[in-house]
Amino acid sequence: MDVRKPMPLALLLTPTGTHTAAWRHPDAPLHDAANFEYFRKIAESAERSYYDLLFIADSLFMSHGERGGERRYPRHPHLELEPLSLLSALSVVTKNIGLAATVSTTYSFPYTLARAFASLDHLSGGRAGWNLVTSQSDLEAQNYGLDAHLLHSDRYARAAEYVDVVRRLWDSWEEDALVGDKDSGIAIDPSKLHALNHKGEYYSVKGPLNVSRPPQGRPVIIQAGSSNTGQDLAAATADIVFTAQTDKQAAQLFYRSIKDRLAANGRTPESLIVMPGVYAVVGETDAEAQEKFAQLQDLIHPEVGRELLAKLLGKEELSNIDVDKPLPMFTDVNTSKSRLEMIQAMGADGTLTVRELYQRLAPARGHLTLVGSAQHVADTLIEWRNDGAADGFMLIPGVMPQSVNDFDRLVLPILRDHGVARRAYDGTTLRERLGLPRPTNSFTSEQSPSAMV
Amino acid sequence: MDVRKPMPLALLLTPTGTHTAAWRHPDAPLHDAANFEYFRKIAESAERSYYDLLFIADSLFMSHGERGGERRYPRHPHLELEPLSLLSALSVVTKNIGLAATVSTTYSFPYTLARAFASLDHLSGGRAGWNLVTSQSDLEAQNYGLDAHLLHSDRYARAAEYVDVVRRLWDSWEEDALVGDKDSGIAIDPSKLHALNHKGEYYSVKGPLNVSRPPQGRPVIIQAGSSNTGQDLAAATADIVFTAQTDKQAAQLFYRSIKDRLAANGRTPESLIVMPGVYAVVGETDAEAQEKFAQLQDLIHPEVGRELLAKLLGKEELSNIDVDKPLPMFTDVNTSKSRLEMIQAMGADGTLTVRELYQRLAPARGHLTLVGSAQHVADTLIEWRNDGAADGFMLIPGVMPQSVNDFDRLVLPILRDHGVARRAYDGTTLRERLGLPRPTNSFTSEQSPSAMV
């Protein structure tokens, strides 16, 4: 890997930041989760800083306060605006930055999804990306006609067939299928328009798509599954893998594990980009960063902190415990052995108070957390990159707009001085900027039986 | 009805126009069906002319040339860009015009649809409209896992339940559900956030929606079903009805039929707007209009014309017939009695040649067709409006940009002189501009058992 090449940087787009208490920060905007102008400013700023990608995480439910603490959660970190609608709107006010969003394969139709991302790719001139997830929550299932969520294995078997169908729908028009010869009256070349006639185990889709081939050939595909099945699917179909890592050695193992699966799919290591998330709290000095971090941590309401622990322990509620004493030694928890051991190792063995414990669990949600000077943050990112733990990073802003502004103002200049952050955009599509190969059209590369000759 | 009030006007948004041969017109743009800048210009122009609504028709398939004549059809009149993506992007470059699109209840999830239109309503500041259709084609079914299309009665039973769920999802946040009190840490008021817990015959949806209540309360709902079932559903749930009418008396009957159903739903006649489509070919003189009309008619390729007749007659093909002689008297047609009688009444009884016949069938697709001077077109629209055949109209442009430019330049000034076309936008939302009532929140109006007290 050329360690002087700019490292791809994605920015997670959230209304107020990912920290549980972000919305309580004095600078955090209120009620802007549905306000386009707010997101326009973030997107324009991200483009001025040369991020490669804006990314929107998504889920398909809204909790409505059954638990007492939920009234203290805002809608954040998720948006109110449906991600593809917001990205379509943002495509008009940006020119270069990639636009990616999560859509679940479990609760959507492949024809609809292929069409929506092909449209976004056309609207944005080749900047669309799809983060494939299979969803996780029973609350999502219950909004889509099911009582409970599908089993992990079912979801991944469906997802594998789904993504295959979507890729072939994107291929179903060859580049020059549209003829448009006014004189002869020939509009299309039927030999370059392909039906899939797909009849699989889970999906039956005739095709062709009713959108011409996207400018990128296929929009960029992102995945974040870390299970063995998830890594296999990513190695077969993903262009980018997002991952949550806190430890460099574990990140190196993951990086190696996923890259090692590429060869069996006929792919080079460079054809898949690994981007751990990084939760960075940056100050002019380490002390200033620690102070910023503590300010947010102190805003976690004890009711929210208790509920976070209750959820992890599988208990209905913990509203009676004193947050300034150690967590009682429960015998009636309902959680997995590995999770209980994780919580105990973090200090639930009596060494931390309940408040200290939930403050440790609350902010970063399993992502690399860096609290310190810009030099410390930049050095760590470069080290992870040079040591084969990451190709690039997704910035996870704790609180908006502070976290992004600090990173842009303080960290990016250092990365640029080292030649590892962009000073300009090159290429015309997201794929080109990321150095990803243009996908070969599966209908052109083989003699397809469905082509009209 | 106040006959001096501006009549609502919608514009059907198509890349090259709805006439089968529009794309062959010398001025028609080529390959712009996926080009945002093209649609931006149309939308900006429509806003300068004070249209109330841009409307995108949609279907979920692409024919790929199995029939010989299909290679002579372009993708038009349908777009390549997915309608909600395009409207989200257009929301950024417009300020006042309504933005409506077709989405089928048969091939979508109510949670997804409610969310998408709520998002568009937020993005546009209250200008979203949903045209509810149940789809018609086996080709659509085959892209969505079914072999054949659902029966009409099944589709409408599903649609009725679907629209009920969607409306309650839009209601699931009361206006002031979001509290956002940073000091106390209270983010939401759970008593103002409502689960539906809907378990119906076709859908099971828990709710609440993960988008706050749309600026219009509920986006405008449009329908076009003309069957008895379709009219009943519209009278119960629609704000606008689009309709295809060629004859004033028939239009008056339809108008009366649908308005008469409103009282049983506790609605006033003004709460539902009836808008027939109008295919207008306008000239400075009648002769100039006739010439424009003939220019397009002559561009219908005989292969396309024959195929149009073949489809109507349910025959595989008619490629051997001479287009300059009358249609042979077939005995082996496979079509309905009413359709055969309609074709015979149009001249298939030997009085017209095949060419004359398909030219009569091709352009307007069952909509009011006006070919003549601006005065003739304006007089007819005013007459239909004054005589209770229409509240407003949807302009169906035969060829872009000519048809719209002619209508705007020649017909709108006459309508304005009569005080029946807008000279400015009033109100802030589409509903307000159309004089439609703001929907009462179904959860606020009753004591809901699902509210947390």
PDB file of C-alpha atoms in Angstrom, chain A residues 174 188-194 451-453, chain B residues 64:
ATOM      1  CA  GLU A 174     -25.668  -1.883 -21.657  1.00  0.00           C
ATOM      2  CA  ILE A 188     -33.609   1.311 -28.267  1.00  0.00           C
ATOM      3  CA  ASP A 189     -31.417  -1.625 -29.244  1.00  0.00           C
ATOM      4  CA  PRO A 190     -33.210  -4.642 -27.743  1.00  0.00           C
ATOM      5  CA  SER A 191     -30.038  -6.737 -27.958  1.00  0.00           C
ATOM      6  CA  LYS A 192     -28.455  -4.435 -25.381  1.00  0.00           C
ATOM      7  CA  LEU A 193     -31.328  -4.516 -22.935  1.00  0.00           C
ATOM      8  CA  HIS A 194     -31.400  -7.649 -20.784  1.00  0.00           C
ATOM      9  CA  ALA A 451     -30.231 -10.994 -24.973  1.00  0.00           C
ATOM     10  CA  MET A 452     -32.366 -10.578 -28.064  1.00  0.00           C
ATOM     11  CA  VAL A 453     -30.113 -11.217 -31.025  1.00  0.00           C
TER      12      VAL A 453
ATOM     13  CA  HIS B  64     -37.202  -4.998 -23.418  1.00  0.00           C
TER      14      HIS B  64
END
